[in-house]
Coordinates of C-alpha atoms in Angstrom, one line a residue:
M218 CA 10.9 3.2 9.0
E219 CA 15.0 4.3 9.0
S220 CA 15.7 7.6 8.2
L221 CA 19.0 6.1 6.8
I222 CA 20.0 4.6 3.9
R223 CA 21.2 1.2 5.6
P224 CA 23.7 -1.9 4.1
N225 CA 21.6 -3.8 2.7
A226 CA 17.8 -2.5 2.9
Y227 CA 16.5 -2.1 -0.9
I228 CA 15.6 1.6 -1.4
A229 CA 14.1 3.3 -4.7
L230 CA 16.1 4.5 -6.5
R231 CA 14.1 8.0 -9.5
L232 CA 15.8 8.6 -12.0
P233 CA 15.1 12.2 -14.4
S234 CA 13.0 10.2 -16.9
D235 CA 10.2 9.7 -13.7
T236 CA 11.1 6.5 -14.3
L237 CA 11.9 3.9 -11.0
K238 CA 14.1 1.5 -9.8
V239 CA 13.3 -0.6 -6.3
L240 CA 17.0 -2.3 -5.9
Q241 CA 19.3 -3.8 -2.7
I242 CA 22.3 -1.4 -1.4
V243 CA 24.7 -4.5 -0.3
P244 CA 28.0 -2.9 0.8
N245 CA 30.8 -3.2 -1.5
T246 CA 29.7 -3.6 -4.5
I247 CA 29.2 -1.0 -7.9
I248 CA 25.4 0.1 -8.7
S249 CA 24.5 0.4 -12.5
I250 CA 21.0 2.4 -13.0
G251 CA 22.0 2.3 -17.7
K252 CA 22.7 4.8 -19.4
Y253 CA 23.5 7.0 -16.4
G254 CA 25.7 5.6 -15.5
S255 CA 26.8 3.8 -12.7
F256 CA 28.4 4.1 -8.8
Q257 CA 29.2 2.5 -5.6
A258 CA 27.4 2.0 -2.8
N259 CA 29.8 2.9 -0.5
H260 CA 28.8 6.4 -1.4
I261 CA 25.2 5.9 -0.4
L262 CA 25.4 4.2 2.6
G263 CA 24.7 6.3 5.4
R264 CA 22.8 9.4 5.0
P265 CA 19.4 10.7 5.0
F266 CA 16.3 9.7 2.3
H267 CA 15.0 12.4 -0.2
F268 CA 18.7 13.8 -1.6
T269 CA 19.8 13.9 -4.8
F270 CA 23.0 12.9 -5.5
E271 CA 24.9 13.5 -9.2
I272 CA 27.4 11.3 -11.1
L273 CA 30.4 13.0 -11.5
D274 CA 33.1 12.2 -14.3
K275 CA 36.2 9.5 -14.2
T276 CA 38.8 10.9 -12.3
Q277 CA 42.4 10.4 -13.0
S278 CA 44.0 9.6 -10.0
T279 CA 40.9 6.7 -9.2
N280 CA 39.2 5.5 -12.4
Q281 CA 35.9 5.4 -10.6
R282 CA 32.4 7.4 -10.8
T283 CA 32.2 9.9 -8.4
L284 CA 28.2 12.0 -6.1
R285 CA 28.0 15.1 -5.2
I286 CA 25.4 16.2 -3.5
V287 CA 22.1 18.5 -6.1
P288 CA 22.1 21.4 -3.1
A289 CA 18.6 22.8 -3.2
S290 CA 19.5 26.2 -5.0
E291 CA 20.7 24.7 -7.8
L292 CA 17.7 22.0 -8.0
Y293 CA 15.4 24.8 -7.4
G294 CA 17.4 28.1 -8.9
D295 CA 15.7 28.1 -12.3
L296 CA 11.7 28.1 -11.1
C297 CA 13.2 30.5 -9.0
E298 CA 14.6 32.8 -11.7
G299 CA 11.4 31.7 -13.6
D300 CA 9.1 34.1 -11.2
A301 CA 11.3 36.4 -11.3
T302 CA 11.7 37.3 -14.8
A303 CA 7.7 36.3 -14.7
D304 CA 7.3 39.0 -12.7
S305 CA 9.4 41.6 -14.2
E306 CA 7.9 40.8 -17.3
A307 CA 4.6 41.3 -16.2
G308 CA 5.1 44.5 -14.5
D309 CA 6.1 45.8 -18.7
T310 CA 3.4 45.1 -19.8
L311 CA -0.1 42.5 -19.5
F312 CA 0.1 40.9 -22.7
A313 CA 2.9 40.0 -25.8
D314 CA 2.5 42.7 -28.6
G315 CA 2.0 40.1 -31.7
K316 CA 4.7 42.1 -33.6
D317 CA 8.3 38.7 -33.5
G318 CA 6.0 36.6 -36.6
V319 CA 4.4 34.0 -34.3
E320 CA 0.4 33.5 -34.9
Y321 CA -2.4 34.6 -31.4
E322 CA -5.1 32.9 -31.6
V323 CA -5.7 32.9 -27.6
I324 CA -7.5 35.8 -26.9
N325 CA -10.3 38.0 -25.4
P326 CA -13.4 39.6 -26.1
E327 CA -11.9 43.3 -25.9
G328 CA -9.8 41.6 -28.7
E329 CA -6.3 41.5 -26.6
I330 CA -4.1 38.8 -26.9
V331 CA -4.5 36.4 -23.7
M332 CA -1.9 33.2 -25.2
R333 CA 0.4 33.2 -28.1
T334 CA 1.2 29.8 -29.7
N335 CA 3.3 27.8 -31.7
R336 CA 0.8 25.8 -34.2
E337 CA 2.9 26.7 -37.5
I338 CA 6.0 26.1 -36.7
V339 CA 7.0 23.1 -37.9
D340 CA 9.9 21.0 -35.6
D341 CA 11.5 20.4 -38.2
P342 CA 15.2 17.2 -37.4
S343 CA 17.5 19.0 -39.5
R344 CA 16.9 22.7 -37.4
Q345 CA 18.7 21.0 -35.1
K346 CA 22.8 20.7 -36.3
M347 CA 24.1 18.5 -34.3
T348 CA 23.9 15.5 -35.3
M349 CA 23.4 11.9 -33.5
E350 CA 27.6 10.7 -34.1
E351 CA 28.2 14.2 -32.8
I352 CA 25.4 13.2 -29.3
E353 CA 27.2 9.4 -29.0
A354 CA 30.6 11.1 -29.0
L355 CA 29.9 13.4 -26.1
K356 CA 28.3 11.1 -24.0
K357 CA 31.1 8.0 -24.2
E358 CA 33.4 12.1 -22.4
G359 CA 30.2 12.2 -19.6
T360 CA 31.8 16.1 -18.9
G361 CA 29.7 18.0 -16.5
S362 CA 27.3 15.2 -15.3
G363 CA 25.2 15.3 -18.7
K364 CA 24.8 19.7 -18.4
D365 CA 27.8 20.2 -21.1
L366 CA 25.7 17.4 -23.7
I367 CA 22.6 19.2 -23.1
S368 CA 23.9 23.1 -23.4
K369 CA 25.5 22.1 -26.7
I370 CA 21.7 20.0 -27.6
L371 CA 19.8 23.5 -27.4
S372 CA 22.9 26.4 -28.4
S373 CA 22.9 24.2 -31.4
H374 CA 18.9 24.0 -32.2
S375 CA 18.6 26.8 -34.7
A376 CA 15.2 27.4 -34.2
L377 CA 15.3 28.2 -30.3
D378 CA 14.4 31.5 -30.1
Q379 CA 11.2 31.2 -31.8
K380 CA 9.9 28.9 -29.1
T381 CA 7.3 30.2 -26.9
A382 CA 8.2 29.6 -23.0
F383 CA 6.2 27.0 -23.0
A384 CA 8.0 25.3 -24.9
L385 CA 11.0 25.3 -24.4
A386 CA 10.9 25.5 -21.2
K387 CA 9.5 21.1 -22.3
Y388 CA 12.2 20.4 -24.2
T389 CA 15.1 21.5 -22.1
L390 CA 13.0 19.4 -19.4
R391 CA 12.9 16.4 -21.9
K392 CA 16.6 17.0 -22.6
A393 CA 17.7 17.0 -18.9
K394 CA 15.3 13.6 -18.0
K395 CA 17.6 11.8 -21.1
Y396 CA 21.1 13.2 -20.7
L397 CA 21.4 14.4 -17.0
R398 CA 23.3 12.2 -14.8
R399 CA 21.5 12.3 -11.5
F400 CA 19.0 10.0 -9.4
I401 CA 17.1 11.0 -5.7
V402 CA 17.0 8.4 -3.3
L403 CA 14.1 7.5 -1.8
P404 CA 12.8 5.0 0.9
L405 CA 11.0 1.9 -0.2
D406 CA 7.5 2.0 1.7
V407 CA 4.0 0.3 -0.1
P408 CA 3.0 3.2 -2.3
L409 CA 5.8 3.3 -3.8
L410 CA 6.4 -0.4 -4.5
T411 CA 3.2 -0.8 -5.8
S412 CA 3.8 1.7 -8.1
W413 CA 6.8 0.3 -9.6
M414 CA 5.3 -3.1 -9.3
L415 CA 2.4 -1.6 -11.5
N416 CA 3.8 0.3 -13.8
E417 CA 7.2 -0.7 -14.6
K418 CA 7.1 -4.8 -13.3
E419 CA 4.2 -7.3 -13.7
P420 CA 1.1 -5.7 -12.4
M421 CA -0.7 -9.5 -13.2
K422 CA 1.0 -10.3 -9.6
I423 CA -0.4 -8.1 -7.7
M424 CA -3.9 -8.2 -9.7
E425 CA -3.8 -4.9 -11.5
M426 CA -3.9 -3.4 -7.8
R427 CA -3.7 0.3 -6.9
E428 CA -2.5 2.1 -3.9
E429 CA -6.4 3.3 -4.5
M430 CA -7.8 0.3 -3.3
L431 CA -5.0 -0.6 -1.0
A432 CA -6.4 2.7 0.6
L433 CA -10.3 1.8 -0.1
I434 CA -9.5 -1.6 1.8
G435 CA -6.7 -0.7 4.2
S436 CA -10.0 2.0 5.2
W437 CA -13.0 0.0 5.3
S438 CA -12.1 -2.5 6.8
N439 CA -10.7 -0.4 9.4
V440 CA -7.0 -2.0 9.6
H441 CA -5.2 -0.1 12.0
Y442 CA -3.4 -0.4 15.5
G443 CA -4.7 -3.1 17.6
G444 CA -2.0 -1.0 20.8
I445 CA -2.2 -4.1 23.9
S446 CA -5.3 -5.1 24.6
Q447 CA -6.1 -9.0 25.8
M448 CA -7.2 -12.2 24.6
C449 CA -9.4 -14.2 26.3
S450 CA -12.2 -16.4 25.5
N451 CA -16.3 -14.6 25.7
S452 CA -18.6 -15.4 28.1
S453 CA -20.2 -18.3 25.4
R454 CA -17.0 -20.0 24.9
T455 CA -17.5 -20.4 21.2
G456 CA -14.4 -17.0 20.1
M457 CA -12.0 -14.8 21.2
I458 CA -12.1 -11.0 22.4
G459 CA -9.8 -8.7 21.2
R460 CA -8.2 -5.9 19.5
G461 CA -7.1 -6.0 15.7
R462 CA -7.1 -9.0 14.7
W463 CA -7.8 -10.0 11.3
L464 CA -7.7 -12.9 8.2
V465 CA -6.6 -12.1 4.9
V466 CA -6.7 -14.6 1.9
D467 CA -3.7 -12.9 -0.1
E468 CA -2.6 -14.3 -3.6
T469 CA -0.8 -11.1 -5.0
G470 CA 2.8 -11.8 -3.2
G471 CA 1.7 -10.4 0.2
L472 CA 1.1 -6.9 -1.1
V473 CA -2.4 -6.6 0.5
V474 CA 0.0 -8.7 4.2
A475 CA 2.5 -5.2 2.9
A476 CA -0.6 -3.3 3.4
M477 CA -1.8 -3.3 6.9
A478 CA 0.8 -4.8 8.5
E479 CA 2.2 -0.9 8.1
R480 CA -1.6 0.8 9.3
M481 CA -0.5 -1.4 12.3
G482 CA 2.3 -1.0 12.5
V483 CA 4.6 -4.2 12.5
L484 CA 5.8 -3.9 9.4
Y485 CA 9.4 -2.5 9.1
Q486 CA 12.1 -2.9 11.4
P487 CA 12.4 -0.3 14.6
S488 CA 14.5 1.7 14.2
R489 CA 18.3 1.7 15.7
H490 CA 20.0 5.0 17.3
D491 CA 22.7 4.1 18.2
D492 CA 26.3 6.5 17.7
N493 CA 27.2 4.8 14.9
P494 CA 24.6 2.7 12.9
L495 CA 27.1 0.9 10.2
A496 CA 30.9 -0.3 11.0
P497 CA 33.7 0.7 12.0
G498 CA 35.7 3.1 8.5
V499 CA 32.6 4.0 7.0
D500 CA 32.7 6.7 8.9
Q501 CA 36.1 7.8 7.6
E502 CA 34.2 7.4 3.6
L503 CA 31.2 9.3 5.6
N504 CA 33.1 12.1 6.2
A505 CA 35.1 12.9 3.8
F506 CA 31.9 12.0 1.2
D507 CA 31.4 15.8 0.7
D508 CA 29.3 18.0 -1.7
S509 CA 32.3 18.8 -3.5
T510 CA 33.6 16.3 -5.8
D511 CA 35.4 13.0 -3.7
Q512 CA 38.7 12.4 -4.9
R513 CA 39.4 9.1 -2.8
S514 CA 38.2 5.8 -3.4
P515 CA 35.5 4.0 -0.8
T516 CA 36.8 1.9 2.0
K517 CA 35.7 -1.4 2.3
V518 CA 32.1 -1.5 4.4
Q519 CA 31.9 -4.3 7.5
V520 CA 28.5 -5.0 7.1
P521 CA 27.0 -5.1 11.4
T522 CA 25.3 -8.5 12.3
L523 CA 22.1 -8.8 14.9
H524 CA 23.5 -9.1 18.5
S525 CA 21.7 -11.0 20.7
S526 CA 20.2 -8.2 22.5
T527 CA 18.7 -6.9 19.1
T528 CA 16.6 -10.0 18.7
S529 CA 13.3 -10.1 19.6
K530 CA 12.8 -12.7 22.7
Q531 CA 9.3 -13.4 21.7
P532 CA 8.1 -17.2 19.7
P533 CA 6.7 -17.1 16.5
M534 CA 2.7 -16.8 15.5
S535 CA 2.7 -15.4 19.1
A536 CA 1.6 -12.3 19.6
Q537 CA -2.6 -12.0 20.9
T538 CA -3.1 -9.0 19.8
N539 CA -2.9 -6.5 16.1
T540 CA -1.8 -9.8 14.3
V541 CA -2.4 -10.8 10.8
T542 CA -3.7 -14.1 10.6
I543 CA -3.2 -15.5 5.9
I544 CA -5.2 -17.7 4.9
H545 CA -3.7 -20.2 1.7
A546 CA -4.4 -23.4 0.0
N547 CA -0.6 -24.2 -1.0
T548 CA 2.4 -25.9 1.4
Q549 CA 3.1 -22.4 2.3
P550 CA 2.0 -18.7 1.4
N551 CA 3.1 -16.7 -1.6
L552 CA 4.6 -13.6 0.7
A553 CA 7.7 -12.8 -2.6
I554 CA 7.1 -9.1 -1.2
L555 CA 7.9 -9.2 2.3
K556 CA 11.1 -9.3 0.7
Y557 CA 11.3 -6.3 0.2
F558 CA 10.6 -4.9 3.8
G559 CA 13.7 -7.2 5.5
F560 CA 11.0 -10.1 6.2
D561 CA 11.2 -13.7 4.1
A562 CA 8.8 -15.6 4.7
S563 CA 11.5 -19.1 4.2
S564 CA 13.8 -17.5 7.6
P565 CA 12.3 -15.3 9.5
S566 CA 14.6 -12.9 11.7
P567 CA 12.9 -13.1 14.8
S568 CA 13.9 -9.0 15.1
H569 CA 11.5 -7.7 12.8
P570 CA 7.7 -7.3 14.0
L571 CA 6.5 -9.8 11.8
Y572 CA 8.1 -12.8 13.1
A573 CA 4.9 -12.7 16.1
H574 CA 2.5 -11.0 14.3
L575 CA 2.3 -12.6 11.3
K576 CA 0.4 -15.8 11.6
T577 CA -0.1 -18.3 8.6
L578 CA -2.2 -21.5 7.8
S579 CA -3.8 -23.0 5.5
W580 CA -7.6 -24.1 4.6
L581 CA -6.5 -26.8 5.1
Q582 CA -6.5 -27.0 8.8
L583 CA -8.7 -24.7 9.4
F584 CA -11.7 -27.0 7.8
S585 CA -10.0 -30.6 9.3
P586 CA -6.6 -29.6 11.5
H587 CA -6.5 -34.0 12.2
D588 CA -6.3 -34.1 8.1
D589 CA -3.3 -32.5 8.8
T590 CA 0.1 -34.0 9.3
G591 CA 1.6 -30.6 10.8
Y592 CA -1.5 -30.5 13.4
L593 CA -0.8 -34.3 14.9
E594 CA 1.3 -34.5 17.8
P595 CA 4.5 -35.8 17.6
D596 CA 5.5 -38.5 19.9
I597 CA 7.1 -37.7 23.1
I598 CA 10.6 -39.2 24.1
S599 CA 11.0 -39.8 27.5
D600 CA 14.9 -38.1 28.8
E601 CA 16.3 -41.2 29.4
I602 CA 15.6 -41.5 25.8
L603 CA 16.4 -38.8 24.7
Q604 CA 20.1 -38.4 26.1
T605 CA 20.9 -41.9 24.1
Y606 CA 20.2 -39.6 20.8
K607 CA 22.9 -37.8 18.9
S608 CA 23.1 -33.8 19.4
G609 CA 21.0 -34.1 15.4
K610 CA 18.5 -35.9 16.4
R611 CA 17.5 -34.5 19.8
G612 CA 17.5 -31.4 17.9
N613 CA 15.4 -32.4 15.2
Y614 CA 13.2 -33.5 17.7
Y615 CA 12.8 -30.6 20.2
R616 CA 12.6 -29.1 16.0
K617 CA 9.5 -31.2 15.3
R618 CA 7.5 -30.2 19.1
R619 CA 8.0 -26.4 18.2
R620 CA 6.6 -26.5 15.0
W621 CA 3.2 -28.7 15.7
E622 CA 3.3 -26.8 19.5
R623 CA 3.6 -23.7 16.9
I624 CA 0.3 -25.2 13.9
K625 CA -2.0 -26.1 16.7
S626 CA -2.5 -22.2 19.0
V627 CA -2.6 -21.0 15.4
V628 CA -5.4 -23.6 14.1
D629 CA -7.0 -23.8 17.8
E630 CA -7.0 -19.4 17.4
A631 CA -8.2 -19.5 14.0
R632 CA -10.9 -21.9 14.7
A633 CA -12.2 -20.1 17.7
G634 CA -12.9 -16.9 15.8
G635 CA -13.7 -13.8 17.1
Y636 CA -11.7 -11.6 14.6
D637 CA -12.6 -7.9 13.7
G638 CA -12.2 -7.8 10.0
L639 CA -11.5 -10.1 6.5
V640 CA -9.8 -9.0 3.4
V641 CA -9.5 -10.6 0.6
A642 CA -8.2 -10.9 -2.5
S643 CA -7.7 -13.4 -5.3
V644 CA -8.3 -14.9 -8.2
M645 CA -11.1 -17.8 -6.0
N646 CA -14.7 -17.8 -5.7
P647 CA -15.7 -14.7 -3.3
A648 CA -18.9 -16.4 -2.9
T649 CA -16.8 -19.9 -1.6
V650 CA -13.9 -17.7 0.0
L651 CA -16.8 -16.2 2.1
H652 CA -19.6 -19.4 3.2
N653 CA -16.3 -20.4 4.6
A654 CA -14.7 -17.0 5.9
I655 CA -17.3 -16.0 8.1
P656 CA -18.1 -18.3 10.6
Y657 CA -14.8 -17.1 12.1
L658 CA -15.9 -13.2 12.6
G659 CA -17.0 -11.3 15.3
G660 CA -20.4 -9.0 15.5
A661 CA -19.5 -5.2 13.5
A662 CA -16.2 -7.0 11.4
Q663 CA -16.0 -5.8 8.0
V664 CA -16.0 -8.1 4.9
V665 CA -13.7 -6.6 2.0
V666 CA -13.1 -8.1 -1.0
Y667 CA -11.0 -7.0 -4.1
S668 CA -11.3 -8.0 -8.1
P669 CA -10.3 -6.6 -10.9
N670 CA -13.3 -7.0 -12.9
V671 CA -17.5 -6.8 -11.2
E672 CA -18.8 -9.3 -12.5
P673 CA -18.0 -11.1 -9.1
L674 CA -18.0 -8.5 -6.9
A675 CA -22.0 -8.0 -8.4
E676 CA -23.0 -11.1 -8.1
L677 CA -22.3 -11.8 -4.2
A678 CA -23.8 -8.3 -3.9
D679 CA -27.0 -9.9 -5.2
Y680 CA -26.8 -13.0 -2.8
Y681 CA -27.2 -11.0 0.2
S682 CA -29.7 -8.5 -0.8
T683 CA -32.6 -6.9 0.6
A684 CA -35.0 -9.4 -1.4
R685 CA -33.1 -12.9 -0.8
R686 CA -32.6 -11.8 2.5
T687 CA -36.8 -11.3 3.6
A688 CA -37.5 -14.4 1.8
F689 CA -35.1 -16.3 3.8
L690 CA -36.5 -14.7 6.9
K691 CA -39.8 -15.4 5.2
D692 CA -39.3 -19.4 5.1
P693 CA -36.3 -20.2 6.2
P694 CA -34.5 -23.5 4.1
N695 CA -33.3 -26.4 5.8
A696 CA -29.8 -26.2 7.4
S697 CA -29.4 -28.8 5.7
Y698 CA -30.3 -28.2 2.7
M699 CA -27.3 -25.0 2.1
P700 CA -26.7 -23.7 0.5
N701 CA -28.4 -24.3 -2.3
D702 CA -29.5 -23.2 -5.6
D703 CA -32.0 -19.7 -4.3
F704 CA -29.6 -19.2 -1.4
P705 CA -26.3 -19.9 -2.3
L706 CA -25.2 -17.8 0.5
N707 CA -27.3 -16.9 4.0
P708 CA -28.2 -13.4 3.3
T709 CA -28.6 -13.2 7.7
L710 CA -25.2 -12.8 7.5
L711 CA -23.9 -9.6 5.9
L712 CA -26.1 -6.2 6.4
A713 CA -25.3 -2.9 3.8
P714 CA -23.6 -5.1 0.9
M715 CA -22.2 -2.1 -1.5
I716 CA -19.5 -1.7 -4.7
Q717 CA -17.3 0.8 -5.3
T718 CA -14.6 1.9 -7.0
A719 CA -11.5 5.2 -7.0
R720 CA -8.5 6.0 -9.6
C721 CA -6.8 9.3 -9.1
R722 CA -5.2 9.5 -12.8
T723 CA -3.3 12.6 -13.2
W724 CA -4.3 14.4 -15.4
Q725 CA -2.6 18.3 -18.0
V726 CA -3.4 21.9 -16.3
L727 CA -3.0 24.6 -18.6
P728 CA -4.5 27.1 -19.9
G729 CA -6.4 25.9 -22.7
R730 CA -5.2 22.7 -22.4
T731 CA -7.3 20.5 -19.5
H732 CA -7.1 17.2 -19.8
P733 CA -5.7 14.2 -19.0
L734 CA -2.5 12.5 -19.9
M735 CA -3.1 10.2 -23.3
T736 CA 0.5 8.4 -21.5
G737 CA -2.8 7.1 -18.7
R738 CA -2.2 2.9 -17.8
G739 CA -5.5 1.1 -19.2
G740 CA -5.2 -2.8 -18.1
A741 CA -8.3 -3.7 -15.2
E742 CA -10.8 -0.4 -13.2
G743 CA -10.2 -2.7 -10.1
Y744 CA -13.8 -2.8 -7.4
I745 CA -14.2 -3.6 -3.8
F746 CA -16.9 -5.1 -2.0
T747 CA -17.9 -4.5 1.1
A748 CA -20.3 -5.7 4.1
T749 CA -20.7 -5.4 7.9
R750 CA -20.4 -9.1 9.2
V751 CA -24.1 -9.2 11.6
L752 CA -24.8 -12.2 14.7
P753 CA -28.6 -13.2 13.0
V754 CA -31.1 -13.7 16.7
E755 CA -31.9 -16.9 17.3
G756 CA -35.8 -17.4 18.3
K757 CA -38.5 -14.7 17.7
I758 CA -38.7 -11.4 19.4
E759 CA -42.5 -11.0 20.8
A760 CA -43.4 -8.1 22.8
R761 CA -45.8 -8.9 25.5
G762 CA -47.8 -6.9 28.5
N763 CA -51.8 -6.2 30.0
F764 CA -52.3 -2.9 28.9
K765 CA -55.7 -1.0 30.1
R766 CA -56.3 3.1 29.5
R767 CA -57.6 4.7 31.7
K768 CA -58.2 8.6 31.0
I769 CA -57.4 11.2 34.3
G770 CA -58.6 14.5 32.8
V771 CA -60.9 16.1 30.2
G772 CA -60.8 19.1 29.7
S773 CA -61.0 22.8 27.8
L774 CA -57.4 23.4 26.6
P775 CA -56.0 26.3 28.1
N776 CA -54.0 27.7 25.0
S777 CA -56.7 27.2 22.3
G778 CA -59.1 29.7 22.0
Q779 CA -62.0 27.8 21.1
A780 CA -64.2 26.9 23.5
G781 CA -64.5 23.3 21.2
K782 CA -60.7 21.7 22.2
K783 CA -61.0 19.1 24.5
S784 CA -57.7 17.4 24.7
A785 CA -57.7 13.4 27.1
V786 CA -54.9 11.7 28.1
N787 CA -54.9 7.7 28.8
V788 CA -52.2 6.6 31.2
P789 CA -51.1 2.6 30.1
A790 CA -51.5 0.3 33.9
G791 CA -48.0 -0.1 34.3
D792 CA -45.5 2.6 33.6
D793 CA -43.9 2.1 30.1
T794 CA -45.7 4.4 27.5
V795 CA -47.8 6.8 28.1
N796 CA -50.5 8.0 24.5
I797 CA -51.8 11.3 24.8
K798 CA -54.3 11.9 22.6
Q799 CA -56.4 15.3 22.0
D800 CA -59.3 16.0 20.6
T801 CA -60.4 18.3 18.2
S802 CA -63.3 18.6 16.9
I803 CA -65.4 21.1 17.3
S804 CA -69.0 20.8 19.8

């Protein structure tokens, strides 16, 4: 992941209201963040992430808003002052005196006041002397980046002295979130994108999948970096042996693929550690942009282009290990979310790691490749005839050949099987997906199925239950009649089926007021089904052997203390096992 803000990259802005705004930083443009104002995109290019910027007022010379980096001493100054004040007050007295007319109702058994409340105080809107017209006029003036407006609102409140310390801090924070013109630049990763899609966009596009569920999917599917291990045919020539190869059925727009690619180390483009990461001319602007007000207009930024030396020479979908193979039902998979990480599925960049490590194929190509036109080999044209073609027609011929080679390579590898895991996040019936995808998994591969509701997964767990597996082994049905009503799936292919969920809730933790936040979103709970792929043994296992018992010694036990105790050691004719028996009867 990049440590600096690059041109044309997607970033997230955390606004004072704790909302996120995801946008693309396009050089030489103006970025608007609603009621908080606007600023030049060039002002934050080349800056590190996690800085807090403040939008300053317009100047008469440039008539443009500039930015200021808020130092840490200013951001956390209130906290330091609050701690110092609390320590000094604690040294004077341990409890409030209760003589200021405010009700005290939380006391300890000794009758001492522990906490003060303002339950009897009515927060009347008439106590705020400033009208909405005056507040709107001050907002249009935009002086002090909103700090002057907040100060005037606090000073015009007639009952401010009656508020408790907690109520005053809460009131001040609410006004700061509403009027303070600040924002924090954050790098866009999978958890942050998931939170933004779930809370502020359309959660149905990602099947209401939360960050906790993405973590469970990655953990139970054992997604990790596959290293540089090679992939080769196994001894039976029926599958492939490799590390870090997963099958995915993703209908969340590519969110599951992005989470898996992040764990595998192929989601972000490699960081460029050059001296001038942006372009000549932007350095002067960044040097002039300091913590104070910048009176200069931003210069035009020339966006650098990737040179041939930085472009990957690896063909598309050609990686042999550490890959994600997505199965889809359409002409092309829906991977729109990957654009936030610099990967466009329609025209991928060769410099992106997913260019070689992300493979796609349709269900038709997996089950019946010869019925797909892309799998059929184009006609071979000799070099003599190719020389007579025009350049455009000759280029189309080579492009078709490369496309056929890519499709054939991906389909043949997928049909060979031996994958390390299967992850399913689809609205299709999970039983039909597993019936067709499990045969392509290797032994001990992990299977994870996500569903917003628990009912489809409960039905799936019943298909692989111990009772069905026992009945299947006692009276195996004919393979030609599978699946049937009794056995929709082969229960011997998966072991240890489980259904689980996880949800992190935000709580307010205060003395006597600890409870979940009332503003938490509802929606689907979300569940996952997990199991382990096993390879059933063919035939039956029988133990054979001719064992003869012979007595090698009889006598009294030396340490028994009772004369009637005897022991006998029976040794079979072979050297495989030794059975020791003791006769404890009293003679």
